[in-house]
Every structure is written in structure tokens, then in C-alpha cells.
Amino acid sequence: MDYLKTERDGDGVVLLTLNRPDKLNVLNIALMDEMDELFRSFESDSGVKGVILTGAGEKAFAAGADISELAALDRESGKARAQSGQALCYRIESFPRPVIAAINGYALGGGTELALSCHLRVASREAEIGVPEITLGVIPGFGGTQRLKRLAGPATALELILTGDRIKAEEALRAGLVNRVSEPGQTVQEAKKLMKRILKNAPLAVTAGLRAVLDNTEDGYAHEAELFGSLCGTEDFQEGTRAFLEKRPATFRGR
Ligand code: COA
């Protein structure tokens, strides 16, 4: 891989780093293709228990799509570029195990859209988040209009999209765009702590929680009941309830 770096720890947590620090980890097509390929391979690798996504260097998570590539787009190729960016973000969002963005610096444009497609976000106190596409004459195109609206509500989504202004991590926290704010330099550590906390729980229930909340079926309640029922038939559910009644910690096996 030319633009990504991966490290897997003993618990199966992959630290995936966007690795183009001299260009603030901007998302060119080659980097996004590498990421798509990588997430495909993670899907079929049950040894990958969770993914933490971050940017190399201290300055940026990702400063957006590569503007030198965007500048060449026309009506048709622009639509195709948006669709392939949306497909990557959807692949990440529908990944069956947790994906946490560790936003270590600027997350702008496609960088914000990528972070919003992760399941949870930890941001450095010094990080700045925004969707400045409007200043280039376009709008977010990798699913950002929809995810911003879903997470922060239409008023905040519209203000960010229509002004192109950047907000600091604390404001993003208040707006519901990030889950936690960390001290600078501690973002990946904080994301790892959060990941380990999640991975102590029953794996099938974690996957079902992701599926239920990110549900895009007609009837989310019916989907939730379906998932709840299927978990009640698992060994981990028997173990979890028995452990509680026996006043001991549960040992989950993902079955
Ligand atoms: N596309 C292409 N190149 C980019 C880029 C982008 N989105 N963002 C940064 N870069 C490049 C710069 O051109 C520069 O390259 P160079 O050193 O070869 O000149 C390098 O990354 C460093 O960026 P620079 O602008 O010098 O850093 P800065 O600290 O002065 O400013 C930002 C940082 C993030 C405020 C500024 O780079 C910026 O506004 N970037 C564009 C953000 C954007 O509009 N993203 C949405 C795209 S859809």
C-alpha cells in the first residue's frame, strides 16, 4: 500500500493510518481504492475485531478530497466520483465490527465525511472539523450531507455546509459530531481505550447493536426485534445472563 499503513495488536484491533502527511493525508483516488480493498479484506478476516482510523503526522486526520483531482471533474465524472466515495463510506459504516475515527487534527471535507462514516469518533482538543466544499463551488459528496444531518440535525448540518466554517472539537462534541475529546497526542490512545471497552462485550451483540442503530430498513423497530430475538438464541446470551445471576464476570465467545 502506498498511502495507508496498518498495525494489528494482539487483541485484533487494527490501527489504520492515512499516510500522506506532507499533503495532510488528502484523499486521492488511489488512497480511497486502497482503503476499499483493505476493508473488503477485513470483512472476511474474523481476526480483525475492530479498526481505528487516524491520520499520519500531528496536523491532520485528512484535509479532504484531493483538490488537484477534483479540479478535473465534469458533470459525469463528478457524479461517479461522489458515488465511489459514498460506496467507500458505506462499506466502512456497514463494517460488522466497530470502527473508531481518531481525529488527530484537521478533518475537512471528505476527511469529515470519512470520520462520520466510522461508528464512533474521538477528536483531539486541537482538531478542527468542517465541510468547506462550498468554498470550492460544490457540496459534500461522500454521504456527508446525510450523515451530518443524521448526527447533528438539519440546522447544524446546514450551517456547516452553507458557510464552510470549521468548528473546534469541543463544539463538535456539543453538536453530537464526536463522542469524546482527548488531549492532543492522546487521540489514538483514547480511541484504543474505547475500543477495548467495547470488545469486552459479546461480539454478536456488538454487531447487532451496530446493525440496529445504523438500520436503513423500512421498519427499524421490526429489525431491532429480529436482532434481539436472534441474540436470545446465542450461547453468549446464556453466558451473560447466567454470569450476572452467579455474580461473576461473563466470558463471551462470539457464539
Ligand atoms: N487537496 C489537495 N492538496 C491539499 C489539500 C486538498 N484538499 N489540503 C491540503 N493540501 C496540500 C497543500 O496544497 C499543501 O501542499 P504543498 O505543500 O505541495 O503546497 C499541503 O497539503 C499542506 O497544506 P497547506 O495548505 O500548506 O497547510 P496549512 O497549514 O497552511 O493549511 C488547511 C491547512 C487544511 C487549512 C489547508 O490546507 C486547506 O484549507 N486545505 C483544503 C481543505 C479543503 O478545502 N478540503 C475540502 C476538499 S473537498
Short mmCIF file of C-alpha atoms and ligand atoms in Angstrom, two decimals:
data_model
loop_
_atom_site.label_atom_id
_atom_site.label_comp_id
_atom_site.label_asym_id
_atom_site.label_seq_id
_atom_site.Cartn_x
_atom_site.Cartn_y
_atom_site.Cartn_z
CA MET A 1 0.00 0.00 0.00
CA ASP A 2 1.34 3.41 -0.97
CA TYR A 3 -0.95 5.60 1.10
CA LEU A 4 -2.04 3.51 4.09
CA LYS A 5 -0.28 1.88 6.99
CA THR A 6 -1.72 -0.86 9.21
CA GLU A 7 -0.69 -2.31 12.55
CA ARG A 8 -2.67 -5.08 14.24
CA ASP A 9 -2.34 -5.57 18.01
CA GLY A 10 -2.67 -8.81 19.97
CA ASP A 11 -6.40 -8.23 20.50
CA GLY A 12 -7.11 -7.98 16.78
CA VAL A 13 -7.51 -4.19 16.74
CA VAL A 14 -6.12 -2.70 13.53
CA LEU A 15 -4.70 0.82 13.61
CA LEU A 16 -5.21 2.07 10.05
CA THR A 17 -3.27 5.26 9.29
CA LEU A 18 -3.85 7.55 6.31
CA ASN A 19 -0.25 8.04 5.42
CA ARG A 20 0.33 11.08 3.26
CA PRO A 21 1.35 13.62 5.91
CA ASP A 22 3.11 16.07 3.55
CA LYS A 23 -0.28 16.58 1.84
CA LEU A 24 -2.29 16.48 5.09
CA ASN A 25 -3.48 12.93 4.25
CA VAL A 26 -5.74 14.13 1.46
CA LEU A 27 -7.97 11.51 -0.08
CA ASN A 28 -6.85 10.90 -3.62
CA ILE A 29 -8.44 8.16 -5.70
CA ALA A 30 -5.55 5.74 -5.19
CA LEU A 31 -5.76 6.09 -1.39
CA MET A 32 -9.51 5.53 -1.43
CA ASP A 33 -9.12 2.45 -3.65
CA GLU A 34 -6.55 1.06 -1.22
CA MET A 35 -8.91 1.67 1.67
CA ASP A 36 -11.82 -0.02 -0.12
CA GLU A 37 -9.65 -3.06 -0.83
CA LEU A 38 -8.45 -3.17 2.76
CA PHE A 39 -11.94 -3.04 4.29
CA ARG A 40 -13.03 -5.78 1.87
CA SER A 41 -10.20 -7.98 3.16
CA PHE A 42 -11.05 -7.13 6.80
CA GLU A 43 -14.67 -8.21 6.22
CA SER A 44 -13.60 -11.77 5.53
CA ASP A 45 -10.91 -11.81 8.25
CA SER A 46 -12.54 -12.73 11.56
CA GLY A 47 -9.22 -11.97 13.29
CA VAL A 48 -9.93 -8.25 12.78
CA LYS A 49 -12.00 -7.36 15.83
CA GLY A 50 -12.12 -3.60 15.31
CA VAL A 51 -10.49 -0.80 13.34
CA ILE A 52 -9.15 2.58 14.46
CA LEU A 53 -8.70 5.07 11.65
CA THR A 54 -6.32 8.01 12.04
CA GLY A 55 -4.04 10.32 10.08
CA ALA A 56 -0.24 10.38 10.00
CA GLY A 57 1.50 13.39 11.50
CA GLU A 58 0.24 15.88 14.05
CA LYS A 59 -1.57 18.24 11.76
CA ALA A 60 -4.34 16.38 10.00
CA PHE A 61 -6.69 13.44 10.06
CA ALA A 62 -7.47 14.21 6.41
CA ALA A 63 -7.80 17.63 4.74
CA GLY A 64 -10.43 16.41 2.30
CA ALA A 65 -10.57 15.05 -1.19
CA ASP A 66 -7.54 15.87 -3.31
CA ILE A 67 -8.45 19.21 -4.89
CA SER A 68 -5.98 18.70 -7.73
CA GLU A 69 -8.07 15.67 -8.78
CA LEU A 70 -11.42 17.37 -8.09
CA ALA A 71 -10.50 20.26 -10.37
CA ALA A 72 -10.62 17.97 -13.42
CA LEU A 73 -14.15 16.67 -12.79
CA ASP A 74 -17.10 17.38 -15.04
CA ARG A 75 -20.81 16.61 -14.59
CA GLU A 76 -20.50 12.89 -15.31
CA SER A 77 -17.15 12.12 -13.73
CA GLY A 78 -18.16 14.23 -10.70
CA LYS A 79 -21.23 12.11 -10.13
CA ALA A 80 -19.18 8.92 -10.47
CA ARG A 81 -16.57 10.25 -8.02
CA ALA A 82 -19.29 11.04 -5.47
CA GLN A 83 -20.80 7.60 -5.91
CA SER A 84 -17.49 5.82 -5.38
CA GLY A 85 -16.75 7.96 -2.28
CA GLN A 86 -20.23 7.17 -0.96
CA ALA A 87 -19.66 3.46 -1.59
CA LEU A 88 -16.41 3.51 0.43
CA CYS A 89 -18.05 5.38 3.31
CA TYR A 90 -20.97 2.95 3.24
CA ARG A 91 -18.57 0.00 3.31
CA ILE A 92 -16.97 1.45 6.45
CA GLU A 93 -20.31 2.28 8.08
CA SER A 94 -21.65 -1.21 7.42
CA PHE A 95 -18.50 -2.95 8.64
CA PRO A 96 -19.76 -5.55 11.15
CA ARG A 97 -17.18 -4.78 13.85
CA PRO A 98 -16.52 -1.37 15.47
CA VAL A 99 -14.66 1.32 13.54
CA ILE A 100 -13.49 4.37 15.52
CA ALA A 101 -12.04 7.53 13.99
CA ALA A 102 -9.19 9.07 15.98
CA ILE A 103 -9.30 12.64 14.65
CA ASN A 104 -5.82 13.92 15.41
CA GLY A 105 -6.01 17.26 13.53
CA TYR A 106 -7.89 18.80 10.60
CA ALA A 107 -10.82 16.73 9.36
CA LEU A 108 -12.14 18.68 6.40
CA GLY A 109 -14.45 17.87 3.52
CA GLY A 110 -14.03 14.22 2.60
CA GLY A 111 -11.97 13.83 5.80
CA THR A 112 -15.02 14.74 7.87
CA GLU A 113 -17.20 12.54 5.69
CA LEU A 114 -14.85 9.62 6.25
CA ALA A 115 -14.84 10.22 10.02
CA LEU A 116 -18.64 10.41 10.07
CA SER A 117 -18.88 7.03 8.37
CA CYS A 118 -16.94 5.49 11.28
CA HIS A 119 -19.11 4.25 14.15
CA LEU A 120 -17.57 6.47 16.84
CA ARG A 121 -15.22 9.46 16.88
CA VAL A 122 -12.58 10.65 19.33
CA ALA A 123 -11.14 14.08 18.47
CA SER A 124 -8.05 15.87 19.71
CA ARG A 125 -8.89 19.10 21.55
CA GLU A 126 -6.98 20.91 18.76
CA ALA A 127 -8.76 19.19 15.88
CA GLU A 128 -10.89 21.25 13.53
CA ILE A 129 -13.82 19.80 11.68
CA GLY A 130 -15.69 21.20 8.71
CA VAL A 131 -17.03 20.77 5.22
CA PRO A 132 -15.53 23.65 3.19
CA GLU A 133 -16.67 22.26 -0.20
CA ILE A 134 -19.00 25.27 -0.65
CA THR A 135 -15.90 27.49 -0.90
CA LEU A 136 -14.90 25.42 -3.94
CA GLY A 137 -18.34 25.69 -5.53
CA VAL A 138 -19.61 22.22 -4.58
CA ILE A 139 -21.18 20.41 -1.61
CA PRO A 140 -20.04 17.32 0.33
CA GLY A 141 -20.44 14.32 -1.95
CA PHE A 142 -19.33 11.26 0.03
CA GLY A 143 -22.57 10.99 2.05
CA GLY A 144 -21.71 13.96 4.28
CA THR A 145 -24.94 15.88 3.75
CA GLN A 146 -26.91 12.87 5.03
CA ARG A 147 -24.65 11.82 7.90
CA LEU A 148 -24.21 15.41 9.15
CA LYS A 149 -27.98 15.81 9.18
CA ARG A 150 -28.44 12.50 10.98
CA LEU A 151 -25.83 13.16 13.66
CA ALA A 152 -26.12 16.89 14.29
CA GLY A 153 -29.61 17.66 12.97
CA PRO A 154 -30.56 19.74 9.91
CA ALA A 155 -29.85 23.18 11.42
CA THR A 156 -26.21 22.45 12.30
CA ALA A 157 -25.73 20.44 9.10
CA LEU A 158 -26.98 23.35 7.00
CA GLU A 159 -24.88 25.91 8.85
CA LEU A 160 -21.71 23.87 8.35
CA ILE A 161 -22.47 23.02 4.72
CA LEU A 162 -23.62 26.53 3.71
CA THR A 163 -20.87 28.52 5.48
CA GLY A 164 -18.00 26.07 5.04
CA ASP A 165 -16.81 27.18 8.51
CA ARG A 166 -14.61 24.94 10.64
CA ILE A 167 -15.51 24.12 14.24
CA LYS A 168 -13.22 23.02 17.08
CA ALA A 169 -13.51 19.62 18.74
CA GLU A 170 -15.42 20.87 21.81
CA GLU A 171 -18.07 22.42 19.59
CA ALA A 172 -18.24 19.25 17.51
CA LEU A 173 -18.77 17.35 20.77
CA ARG A 174 -21.68 19.61 21.71
CA ALA A 175 -23.14 19.19 18.22
CA GLY A 176 -23.02 15.38 18.52
CA LEU A 177 -20.43 15.01 15.76
CA VAL A 178 -17.78 13.47 18.02
CA ASN A 179 -18.13 11.19 21.03
CA ARG A 180 -15.10 12.28 23.03
CA VAL A 181 -12.43 14.95 23.09
CA SER A 182 -8.89 13.92 24.00
CA GLU A 183 -5.74 15.80 24.86
CA PRO A 184 -3.56 16.38 21.78
CA GLY A 185 -1.29 13.40 21.15
CA GLN A 186 -3.61 11.07 23.11
CA THR A 187 -6.30 10.59 20.48
CA VAL A 188 -5.31 7.13 19.29
CA GLN A 189 -4.79 6.00 22.90
CA GLU A 190 -8.27 7.24 23.85
CA ALA A 191 -9.77 5.51 20.81
CA LYS A 192 -7.99 2.28 21.79
CA LYS A 193 -9.38 2.51 25.33
CA LEU A 194 -12.88 2.96 23.96
CA MET A 195 -12.39 0.06 21.55
CA LYS A 196 -11.14 -2.28 24.31
CA ARG A 197 -14.13 -1.31 26.43
CA ILE A 198 -16.47 -2.33 23.58
CA LEU A 199 -14.60 -5.53 22.76
CA LYS A 200 -15.15 -6.87 26.28
CA ASN A 201 -18.80 -7.31 25.34
CA ALA A 202 -20.45 -10.14 23.41
CA PRO A 203 -19.28 -9.81 19.78
CA LEU A 204 -22.60 -10.83 18.21
CA ALA A 205 -24.43 -8.27 20.36
CA VAL A 206 -21.93 -5.57 19.34
CA THR A 207 -22.56 -6.33 15.67
CA ALA A 208 -26.32 -6.38 16.26
CA GLY A 209 -26.12 -3.00 18.05
CA LEU A 210 -24.34 -1.52 15.02
CA ARG A 211 -26.90 -3.03 12.64
CA ALA A 212 -29.90 -1.88 14.67
CA VAL A 213 -28.76 1.74 15.11
CA LEU A 214 -27.49 2.14 11.54
CA ASP A 215 -30.62 0.43 10.25
CA ASN A 216 -31.96 1.75 6.97
CA THR A 217 -34.83 -0.67 6.56
CA GLU A 218 -38.44 0.48 6.37
CA ASP A 219 -39.19 -0.58 9.93
CA GLY A 220 -36.34 -0.15 12.40
CA TYR A 221 -38.43 -1.49 15.29
CA ALA A 222 -39.12 -4.75 13.46
CA HIS A 223 -35.43 -5.06 12.61
CA GLU A 224 -34.49 -4.42 16.24
CA ALA A 225 -36.91 -7.12 17.47
CA GLU A 226 -35.50 -9.55 14.92
CA LEU A 227 -31.93 -8.87 16.06
CA PHE A 228 -32.93 -9.05 19.75
CA GLY A 229 -34.59 -12.42 19.18
CA SER A 230 -31.61 -13.84 17.33
CA LEU A 231 -29.29 -12.79 20.20
CA CYS A 232 -31.56 -14.56 22.71
CA GLY A 233 -30.69 -17.79 20.89
CA THR A 234 -26.91 -17.39 21.37
CA GLU A 235 -24.56 -19.09 23.84
CA ASP A 236 -23.22 -15.67 24.80
CA PHE A 237 -26.69 -14.58 25.93
CA GLN A 238 -26.94 -17.67 28.13
CA GLU A 239 -23.46 -16.98 29.48
CA GLY A 240 -24.14 -13.26 30.06
CA THR A 241 -27.38 -13.80 31.95
CA ARG A 242 -26.01 -16.79 33.92
CA ALA A 243 -22.85 -14.84 34.87
CA PHE A 244 -24.98 -11.98 36.19
CA LEU A 245 -27.09 -14.33 38.31
CA GLU A 246 -23.97 -16.15 39.57
CA LYS A 247 -22.29 -12.80 40.37
CA ARG A 248 -19.20 -13.43 38.22
CA PRO A 249 -17.76 -11.80 35.10
CA ALA A 250 -19.02 -13.25 31.81
CA THR A 251 -16.72 -14.91 29.30
CA PHE A 252 -18.03 -14.33 25.81
CA ARG A 253 -17.06 -16.50 22.85
CA GLY A 254 -18.92 -14.89 19.95
CA ARG A 255 -21.35 -17.80 19.59
N1 COA B 1 -6.26 18.81 -1.77
C1 COA B 1 -5.02 18.85 -2.29
N2 COA B 1 -3.95 19.30 -1.60
C2 COA B 1 -4.15 19.73 -0.36
C3 COA B 1 -5.43 19.73 0.25
C4 COA B 1 -6.51 19.23 -0.52
N3 COA B 1 -7.75 19.11 -0.01
N4 COA B 1 -5.31 20.21 1.51
C5 COA B 1 -4.01 20.49 1.69
N5 COA B 1 -3.31 20.21 0.57
C6 COA B 1 -1.87 20.35 0.36
C7 COA B 1 -1.47 21.80 0.14
O1 COA B 1 -1.66 22.17 -1.20
C8 COA B 1 -0.02 21.75 0.55
O2 COA B 1 0.72 21.16 -0.49
P1 COA B 1 2.18 21.80 -0.91
O3 COA B 1 3.00 21.71 0.35
O4 COA B 1 2.65 20.91 -2.01
O5 COA B 1 1.88 23.22 -1.31
C9 COA B 1 0.00 20.75 1.70
O6 COA B 1 -1.17 19.95 1.53
C10 COA B 1 -0.04 21.40 3.06
O7 COA B 1 -1.16 22.26 3.12
P2 COA B 1 -1.10 23.83 3.47
O8 COA B 1 -2.30 24.48 2.86
O9 COA B 1 0.23 24.39 3.09
O10 COA B 1 -1.22 23.78 5.05
P3 COA B 1 -1.79 24.94 6.01
O11 COA B 1 -1.44 24.53 7.39
O12 COA B 1 -1.39 26.27 5.55
O13 COA B 1 -3.39 24.86 5.84
C11 COA B 1 -5.52 23.72 5.68
C12 COA B 1 -4.08 23.70 6.24
C13 COA B 1 -6.14 22.35 5.98
C14 COA B 1 -6.33 24.82 6.36
C15 COA B 1 -5.47 23.98 4.15
O14 COA B 1 -4.54 23.06 3.58
C16 COA B 1 -6.79 23.79 3.44
O15 COA B 1 -7.67 24.65 3.54
N6 COA B 1 -6.93 22.68 2.67
C17 COA B 1 -8.09 22.44 1.85
C18 COA B 1 -9.24 21.96 2.69
C19 COA B 1 -10.45 21.74 1.83
O16 COA B 1 -10.99 22.62 1.20
N7 COA B 1 -10.92 20.47 1.82
C20 COA B 1 -12.11 20.09 1.14
C21 COA B 1 -11.79 19.47 -0.15
S1 COA B 1 -13.27 18.80 -0.86
#
